XYZ file of C-alpha atoms in Angstrom:
130
model
C 79.118 139.621 -45.028
C 81.677 142.346 -44.414
C 82.521 143.375 -40.855
C 82.977 147.061 -39.899
C 86.457 148.414 -40.597
C 88.805 149.132 -37.688
C 91.557 151.732 -37.972
C 94.671 151.921 -35.810
C 97.103 154.845 -35.747
C 100.775 153.900 -35.381
C 103.372 156.480 -34.321
C 107.069 156.292 -33.502
C 106.095 156.571 -29.825
C 104.054 153.361 -30.229
C 107.130 151.635 -31.662
C 109.235 152.711 -28.674
C 106.618 151.382 -26.261
C 106.340 148.112 -28.176
C 110.131 147.722 -28.258
C 110.224 148.104 -24.484
C 107.438 145.571 -23.981
C 108.796 143.025 -26.473
C 112.520 143.520 -25.984
C 112.947 144.001 -29.754
C 115.209 147.038 -30.026
C 116.316 146.409 -33.614
C 117.261 149.873 -34.951
C 115.140 149.445 -38.101
C 112.231 150.201 -35.761
C 113.593 153.557 -34.559
C 116.507 154.769 -36.746
C 115.866 156.106 -40.253
C 119.598 155.932 -40.932
C 119.762 152.218 -40.147
C 116.477 151.395 -41.876
C 117.474 153.077 -45.141
C 121.004 151.648 -44.943
C 119.529 148.115 -45.089
C 117.220 149.005 -48.004
C 113.996 149.876 -46.215
C 112.089 153.057 -47.112
C 112.335 154.247 -43.487
C 111.568 153.102 -39.961
C 109.096 150.226 -39.966
C 106.681 148.896 -37.374
C 107.480 145.570 -35.760
C 105.710 142.789 -37.650
C 104.379 141.331 -34.427
C 103.038 144.764 -33.426
C 101.154 144.953 -36.724
C 99.849 141.433 -36.161
C 98.768 142.386 -32.633
C 96.779 145.376 -33.894
C 95.002 143.183 -36.426
C 94.406 140.671 -33.637
C 92.821 143.443 -31.595
C 90.348 144.031 -34.439
C 89.554 140.299 -34.559
C 89.030 140.288 -30.781
C 86.666 143.264 -31.017
C 84.658 141.542 -33.766
C 84.569 138.337 -31.687
C 83.393 140.201 -28.600
C 85.923 138.654 -26.199
C 89.574 137.515 -26.326
C 88.682 133.920 -25.485
C 86.323 133.782 -28.480
C 89.304 133.851 -30.878
C 89.962 130.192 -31.663
C 92.631 130.567 -34.370
C 94.499 133.449 -35.976
C 97.371 133.568 -38.455
C 98.976 135.890 -41.000
C 101.893 136.214 -43.377
C 103.820 139.468 -43.572
C 103.959 140.905 -47.105
C 104.873 144.580 -46.821
C 106.365 146.656 -44.022
C 104.399 149.388 -42.299
C 106.533 152.514 -42.674
C 106.087 154.933 -39.770
C 107.085 158.557 -40.469
C 108.897 160.670 -37.889
C 106.030 163.063 -37.165
C 103.175 163.322 -34.690
C 100.614 161.776 -37.059
C 102.398 158.505 -37.852
C 100.433 156.254 -40.162
C 97.263 154.194 -40.076
C 96.524 150.523 -40.483
C 93.005 149.735 -41.659
C 91.652 146.281 -40.917
C 88.630 144.760 -42.618
C 87.209 141.252 -42.692
C 84.731 139.182 -44.614
C 82.893 136.220 -43.161
C 84.019 133.233 -45.215
C 82.033 130.560 -43.427
C 79.809 129.929 -40.428
C 79.966 126.320 -39.309
C 77.228 124.263 -37.684
C 79.322 124.005 -34.505
C 79.283 127.769 -33.943
C 82.568 128.859 -35.511
C 82.924 131.795 -37.875
C 85.862 131.855 -40.274
C 87.086 135.288 -41.355
C 89.278 136.422 -44.230
C 91.060 139.488 -42.873
C 92.692 142.340 -44.812
C 95.130 144.872 -43.344
C 96.242 147.871 -45.379
C 98.472 150.877 -44.866
C 98.260 153.753 -47.345
C 96.156 151.533 -49.613
C 98.741 148.714 -49.738
C 98.110 145.268 -48.249
C 100.602 144.618 -45.449
C 99.501 141.056 -44.627
C 98.489 138.099 -46.740
C 96.699 134.897 -45.870
C 95.305 136.654 -42.803
C 92.618 134.417 -41.384
C 90.836 134.045 -38.097
C 88.328 131.671 -36.597
C 86.078 132.983 -33.868
C 83.493 131.321 -31.674
C 80.081 132.711 -32.468
C 77.998 133.842 -29.505
C 74.933 131.687 -29.008
């Protein structure tokens, strides 16, 4: 069973807010000059910010934050965020892999940006409402 897709817009303003909240002011997250100098295609979103957005989708599917039992990802591709008002979008989808007898649902999660997977081995376990 496939769960409904969730889409999250990411702008440079979001990256500034996340940097302030996380304390991660690495210039690859705000300076095109620095990002391209180190071989990136441009400014990229913080990996943990991307993971948090995907976690938000998992939480919405679960129905409550405390229903998320386990969640993990591997980062495979950066989310490039253009310097405009539109930014970019991350689309999150999931497929139910298993429903256990003890009320847990295991999800295989996919996150894409511009059609490219940005996470691999993204999995979550949620407590199913009874």
